[in-house]
Short mmCIF file of C-alpha atoms in Angstrom, two decimals:
data_model
loop_
_atom_site.label_atom_id
_atom_site.label_comp_id
_atom_site.label_asym_id
_atom_site.label_seq_id
_atom_site.Cartn_x
_atom_site.Cartn_y
_atom_site.Cartn_z
CA UNK R 22 -4.88 -15.76 19.00
CA UNK R 23 -3.40 -13.62 16.22
CA UNK R 24 -5.21 -10.56 17.58
CA UNK R 25 -3.88 -11.23 21.08
CA UNK R 26 -0.36 -11.60 19.68
CA UNK R 27 -0.71 -8.31 17.79
CA UNK R 28 -2.01 -6.61 20.90
CA UNK R 29 0.87 -7.89 23.02
CA UNK R 30 3.32 -6.61 20.41
CA UNK R 31 1.67 -3.16 20.45
CA UNK R 32 1.52 -3.20 24.28
CA UNK R 33 5.21 -4.03 24.50
CA UNK R 34 6.14 -1.20 22.11
CA UNK R 35 3.81 1.32 23.76
CA UNK R 36 5.03 0.51 27.28
CA UNK R 37 8.68 0.81 26.27
CA UNK R 38 8.11 4.15 24.53
CA UNK R 39 5.93 5.52 27.36
CA UNK R 40 8.64 4.58 29.87
CA UNK R 41 11.25 6.53 27.90
CA UNK R 42 8.94 9.50 27.42
CA UNK R 43 8.00 9.50 31.12
CA UNK R 44 11.65 9.46 32.15
CA UNK R 45 12.31 12.43 29.84
CA UNK R 46 9.17 14.26 30.99
CA UNK R 47 9.99 13.84 34.67
CA UNK R 48 13.57 14.97 34.09
CA UNK R 49 12.34 18.15 32.38
CA UNK R 50 9.21 19.09 34.34
CA UNK R 51 9.49 17.35 37.76
CA UNK R 52 13.23 17.08 38.44
CA UNK R 53 12.97 17.47 42.24
CA UNK R 54 9.89 15.35 42.86
CA UNK R 55 9.96 12.09 44.85
CA UNK R 56 7.85 9.48 42.99
CA UNK R 57 6.10 6.48 44.49
CA UNK R 58 5.54 3.03 43.03
CA UNK R 59 2.14 4.16 41.74
CA UNK R 60 3.80 5.84 38.74
CA UNK R 61 4.75 2.38 37.43
CA UNK R 62 1.14 1.17 37.70
CA UNK R 63 -0.05 4.37 36.04
CA UNK R 64 2.32 3.79 33.10
CA UNK R 65 1.11 0.20 32.75
CA UNK R 66 -2.56 1.27 32.85
CA UNK R 67 -2.11 4.06 30.29
CA UNK R 68 -0.09 1.76 28.00
CA UNK R 69 -2.74 -0.94 28.27
CA UNK R 70 -5.61 1.44 27.45
CA UNK R 71 -3.70 2.87 24.49
CA UNK R 72 -2.91 -0.64 23.21
CA UNK R 73 -6.57 -1.67 23.42
CA UNK R 74 -7.67 1.49 21.57
CA UNK R 75 -5.11 0.82 18.85
CA UNK R 76 -6.00 -2.84 18.43
CA UNK R 77 -9.68 -2.33 17.74
CA UNK R 78 -10.17 -3.52 14.19
CA UNK R 79 -13.47 -3.53 12.27
CA UNK R 80 -14.81 -7.04 11.59
CA UNK R 81 -16.05 -6.20 8.11
CA UNK R 82 -13.75 -5.20 5.30
CA UNK R 83 -13.29 -1.48 4.91
CA UNK R 84 -11.97 0.77 2.17
CA UNK R 85 -8.54 2.44 2.32
CA UNK R 86 -10.26 5.78 3.10
CA UNK R 87 -12.20 4.22 5.97
CA UNK R 88 -8.98 2.64 7.24
CA UNK R 89 -7.34 6.09 7.27
CA UNK R 90 -10.33 7.45 9.19
CA UNK R 91 -9.94 4.63 11.74
CA UNK R 92 -6.25 5.50 12.04
CA UNK R 93 -7.07 9.15 12.77
CA UNK R 94 -9.74 8.06 15.28
CA UNK R 95 -7.18 5.88 17.03
CA UNK R 96 -4.80 8.80 17.28
CA UNK R 97 -7.57 10.96 18.75
CA UNK R 98 -8.50 8.17 21.20
CA UNK R 99 -4.84 7.82 22.24
CA UNK R 100 -4.66 11.57 22.89
CA UNK R 101 -7.87 11.45 24.93
CA UNK R 102 -6.67 8.46 26.99
CA UNK R 103 -3.21 9.89 27.76
CA UNK R 104 -4.43 13.42 28.48
CA UNK R 105 -7.40 12.14 30.52
CA UNK R 106 -5.33 9.71 32.56
CA UNK R 107 -2.43 12.18 32.84
CA UNK R 108 -4.75 14.84 34.21
CA UNK R 109 -6.31 12.39 36.66
CA UNK R 110 -2.94 11.08 37.82
CA UNK R 111 -1.63 14.67 38.17
CA UNK R 112 1.11 14.34 35.55
CA UNK R 113 0.51 17.89 34.30
CA UNK R 114 -1.44 21.05 35.01
CA UNK R 115 -4.07 21.86 32.37
CA UNK R 116 -3.18 25.58 32.56
CA UNK R 117 0.55 24.96 32.04
CA UNK R 118 0.95 25.25 28.27
CA UNK R 119 4.53 23.85 27.99
CA UNK R 120 3.45 20.75 29.96
CA UNK R 121 0.36 20.19 27.76
CA UNK R 122 2.40 20.75 24.59
CA UNK R 123 5.08 18.34 25.81
CA UNK R 124 2.35 15.75 26.48
CA UNK R 125 0.88 16.21 22.98
CA UNK R 126 4.34 16.03 21.40
CA UNK R 127 5.13 12.87 23.38
CA UNK R 128 1.87 11.22 22.32
CA UNK R 129 2.63 12.06 18.67
CA UNK R 130 6.18 10.71 18.96
CA UNK R 131 5.09 7.44 20.61
CA UNK R 132 2.28 7.00 18.06
CA UNK R 133 4.72 7.45 15.17
CA UNK R 134 7.32 5.10 16.71
CA UNK R 135 4.77 2.35 17.44
CA UNK R 136 3.19 2.70 13.99
CA UNK R 137 6.65 2.47 12.42
CA UNK R 138 7.42 -0.66 14.48
CA UNK R 139 4.15 -2.27 13.35
CA UNK R 140 4.93 -1.29 9.74
CA UNK R 141 8.42 -2.79 10.04
CA UNK R 142 6.94 -6.02 11.38
CA UNK R 143 4.62 -6.10 8.35
CA UNK R 144 7.58 -5.46 6.06
CA UNK R 145 9.49 -8.39 7.57
CA UNK R 146 6.46 -10.64 7.12
CA UNK R 147 6.10 -9.48 3.53
CA UNK R 148 9.80 -10.21 2.86
CA UNK R 149 9.36 -13.75 4.14
CA UNK R 150 6.16 -14.18 2.13
CA UNK R 151 7.90 -12.93 -1.02
CA UNK R 152 10.69 -15.45 -0.48
CA UNK R 153 8.13 -18.24 -0.19
CA UNK R 154 6.22 -16.86 -3.16
CA UNK R 155 9.31 -17.16 -5.33
CA UNK R 156 9.87 -20.72 -4.14
CA UNK R 157 6.17 -21.50 -4.77
CA UNK R 158 6.27 -20.11 -8.30
CA UNK R 159 9.57 -21.77 -9.19
CA UNK R 160 8.04 -25.17 -8.32
CA UNK R 161 5.46 -24.73 -11.10
CA UNK T 28 4.92 -44.79 -10.56
CA UNK T 29 3.62 -46.32 -13.78
CA UNK T 30 2.02 -43.95 -16.28
CA UNK T 31 -0.37 -45.37 -18.87
CA UNK T 32 -1.90 -43.26 -21.60
CA UNK T 33 -4.86 -44.75 -23.44
CA UNK T 34 -6.77 -43.30 -26.35
CA UNK T 35 -10.48 -42.98 -25.62
CA UNK T 36 -13.08 -44.53 -27.92
CA UNK T 37 -14.87 -42.30 -30.41
CA UNK T 38 -17.34 -40.02 -28.63
CA UNK T 39 -15.79 -40.62 -25.21
CA UNK T 40 -14.61 -37.70 -23.11
CA UNK T 41 -10.93 -37.31 -22.16
CA UNK T 42 -10.48 -38.71 -18.67
CA UNK T 43 -7.73 -39.06 -16.06
CA UNK T 44 -8.03 -42.14 -13.85
CA UNK T 45 -5.77 -42.40 -10.83
CA UNK T 46 -5.15 -45.86 -9.35
CA UNK T 47 -3.37 -45.56 -6.02
CA UNK T 48 -3.35 -47.06 -2.52
CA UNK T 49 -3.58 -43.70 -0.82
CA UNK T 50 -3.74 -40.07 -1.89
CA UNK T 51 -0.56 -38.46 -0.59
CA UNK T 52 0.41 -34.81 -0.87
CA UNK T 53 2.42 -34.99 -4.16
CA UNK T 54 -0.46 -36.87 -5.77
CA UNK T 55 -2.96 -34.30 -4.51
CA UNK T 56 -0.77 -31.52 -5.92
CA UNK T 57 -0.71 -33.35 -9.25
CA UNK T 58 -4.51 -33.62 -9.25
CA UNK T 59 -4.92 -29.95 -8.38
CA UNK T 60 -2.39 -28.93 -11.02
CA UNK T 61 -4.25 -31.01 -13.63
CA UNK T 62 -7.56 -29.56 -12.47
CA UNK T 63 -6.28 -25.99 -12.73
CA UNK T 64 -4.52 -26.64 -16.03
CA UNK T 65 -7.54 -28.01 -17.85
CA UNK T 66 -10.07 -25.81 -16.11
CA UNK T 67 -11.82 -23.40 -18.38
CA UNK T 68 -14.39 -20.82 -17.52
CA UNK T 69 -17.17 -19.66 -19.76
CA UNK T 70 -16.92 -15.88 -19.75
CA UNK T 71 -18.75 -13.05 -21.40
CA UNK T 72 -17.27 -10.04 -23.18
CA UNK T 73 -19.20 -7.59 -25.38
CA UNK T 74 -22.16 -9.98 -25.52
CA UNK T 75 -20.03 -12.90 -26.79
CA UNK T 76 -19.10 -16.04 -24.88
CA UNK T 77 -15.51 -17.24 -24.60
CA UNK T 78 -13.69 -20.13 -22.91
CA UNK T 79 -10.95 -18.74 -20.69
CA UNK T 80 -8.20 -21.00 -19.31
CA UNK T 81 -7.80 -20.74 -15.54
CA UNK T 82 -4.05 -20.34 -15.85
CA UNK T 83 -4.56 -17.08 -17.79
CA UNK T 84 -6.72 -15.52 -15.09
CA UNK T 85 -5.03 -13.03 -12.74
CA UNK T 86 -7.94 -12.59 -10.36
CA UNK T 87 -11.73 -12.68 -9.96
CA UNK T 88 -13.58 -9.75 -8.49
CA UNK T 89 -17.20 -9.33 -7.45
CA UNK T 90 -18.60 -5.85 -8.07
CA UNK T 91 -22.28 -5.05 -7.45
CA UNK T 92 -23.35 -8.71 -7.59
CA UNK T 93 -21.48 -9.28 -10.84
CA UNK T 94 -18.30 -11.34 -11.05
CA UNK T 95 -15.49 -10.29 -13.35
CA UNK T 96 -12.35 -12.11 -14.28
CA UNK T 97 -9.22 -10.16 -15.04
CA UNK T 98 -6.60 -11.39 -17.45
CA UNK T 99 -3.35 -9.63 -18.28
CA UNK T 100 -5.17 -7.01 -20.38
CA UNK T 101 -8.79 -8.09 -20.84
CA UNK T 102 -11.73 -8.19 -18.47
CA UNK T 103 -14.54 -10.75 -18.81
CA UNK T 104 -17.70 -11.37 -16.85
CA UNK T 105 -18.83 -14.73 -15.57
CA UNK T 106 -22.26 -15.79 -14.43
CA UNK T 107 -20.79 -17.93 -11.67
CA UNK T 108 -20.79 -16.71 -8.08
CA UNK T 109 -17.55 -16.00 -6.25
CA UNK T 110 -18.10 -18.76 -3.68
CA UNK T 111 -18.69 -21.29 -6.49
CA UNK T 112 -15.41 -20.28 -8.08
CA UNK T 113 -13.68 -20.53 -4.70
CA UNK T 114 -14.96 -24.11 -4.34
CA UNK T 115 -14.01 -25.03 -7.90
CA UNK T 116 -10.48 -23.75 -7.47
CA UNK T 117 -9.92 -25.16 -4.01
CA UNK T 118 -6.37 -26.51 -3.71
CA UNK T 119 -5.17 -24.79 -6.90
CA UNK T 120 -3.12 -21.59 -7.25
CA UNK T 121 -6.21 -19.52 -6.52
CA UNK T 122 -6.93 -18.24 -3.03
CA UNK T 123 -9.51 -15.97 -1.45
CA UNK T 124 -7.89 -12.57 -0.89
CA UNK T 125 -10.94 -10.66 0.36
CA UNK T 126 -14.71 -10.91 0.42
CA UNK T 127 -14.83 -9.67 -3.13
CA UNK T 128 -11.66 -11.10 -4.63
CA UNK T 129 -10.00 -14.43 -5.53
CA UNK T 130 -6.38 -14.14 -6.65
CA UNK T 131 -4.18 -16.43 -8.72
CA UNK T 132 -0.98 -16.80 -6.69
CA UNK T 133 0.94 -17.79 -9.81
CA UNK T 134 0.28 -14.29 -11.18
CA UNK T 135 1.43 -12.38 -8.08
CA UNK T 136 4.72 -10.56 -8.57
CA UNK T 137 5.24 -9.43 -4.98
CA UNK T 138 3.53 -8.72 -1.67
CA UNK T 139 3.83 -5.65 0.51
CA UNK T 140 2.25 -4.58 3.80
CA UNK T 141 -0.74 -2.23 3.71
CA UNK T 142 -2.64 -0.50 6.52
CA UNK T 143 -3.46 -2.49 9.61
CA UNK T 144 -2.45 -6.08 8.96
CA UNK T 145 -3.58 -6.06 5.37
CA UNK T 146 -1.28 -6.87 2.46
CA UNK T 147 -1.17 -5.64 -1.09
CA UNK T 148 -0.42 -7.99 -3.96
CA UNK T 149 1.32 -6.50 -6.97
CA UNK T 150 0.22 -8.59 -9.93
CA UNK T 151 2.48 -9.43 -12.85
CA UNK T 152 0.46 -7.05 -15.05
CA UNK T 153 1.08 -4.14 -12.66
CA UNK T 154 -2.35 -4.15 -11.02
CA UNK T 155 -2.64 -4.08 -7.24
CA UNK T 156 -5.04 -6.19 -5.21
CA UNK T 157 -5.68 -5.91 -1.46
CA UNK T 158 -5.46 -9.04 0.69
CA UNK T 159 -7.63 -8.35 3.69
CA UNK T 160 -6.56 -9.12 7.24
CA UNK T 161 -9.03 -12.03 7.56
CA UNK T 162 -7.54 -13.83 4.54
CA UNK T 163 -3.83 -13.26 5.23
CA UNK T 164 -3.67 -16.59 7.17
CA UNK T 165 -5.06 -18.38 4.07
CA UNK T 166 -2.24 -16.94 1.97
CA UNK T 167 0.37 -17.77 4.62
CA UNK T 168 -0.83 -21.34 4.77
CA UNK T 169 -0.65 -21.58 0.99
CA UNK T 170 2.94 -20.37 1.13
CA UNK T 171 3.75 -22.85 3.88
CA UNK T 172 4.20 -20.26 6.64
#
């Protein structure tokens, strides 16, 4: 249940950020184009795949170094998913360097924003836990 | 609640007898507090055995099939297994923080988020202990969250 909740939180953040980035991307690179409803489904699919990739957590306990490696792997997976899907959906041309760079930059920006949101959520939880910890210790 | 203190006969062990109709939460807390307060662990340091009071222990850690207990400054070894200690300290200030660690909540100064749903406990002696994702719910429950 907790994992599903975490995944929904990530999905919500990713979808919101991807929507903003898509709006910006279309404004810059495809200002004249007429888009169909399929772009909305494409955004939802890409966001979902990215959320799944970023919610995969090892069952066994891992060291901090391993955790960092997993983080880097997630970033690589996110890049692969967005670039793969983007290419398939015709969001960019592989031989158009500014488009590819903009995609990579967008992926990096969304990854940082979502990571920061998850970190902030952890911070809020920790603040609440510290409050309760003080109450717990003052009872002794 | 009536409290009666009786002196044991010569050679008799100190004993706490609780006469009650039902064990409610405050009474359970009292029992656990008494259990933790009087609990001592036989620990080894430099080939000599010592009795260490549970309340002085910051955390237990299993390293390479050996279990160590960490006090404010000193480190001792115990022959007991981590799961045995977990059972012995059930309902006290101690909680399982990871597969290899049991932490005394009374000795935690603060908590902060770490990578990926894990938390880090800053102990009152400045040491840091990781609370793994699997055991965060245990800690939350202990804190009433």
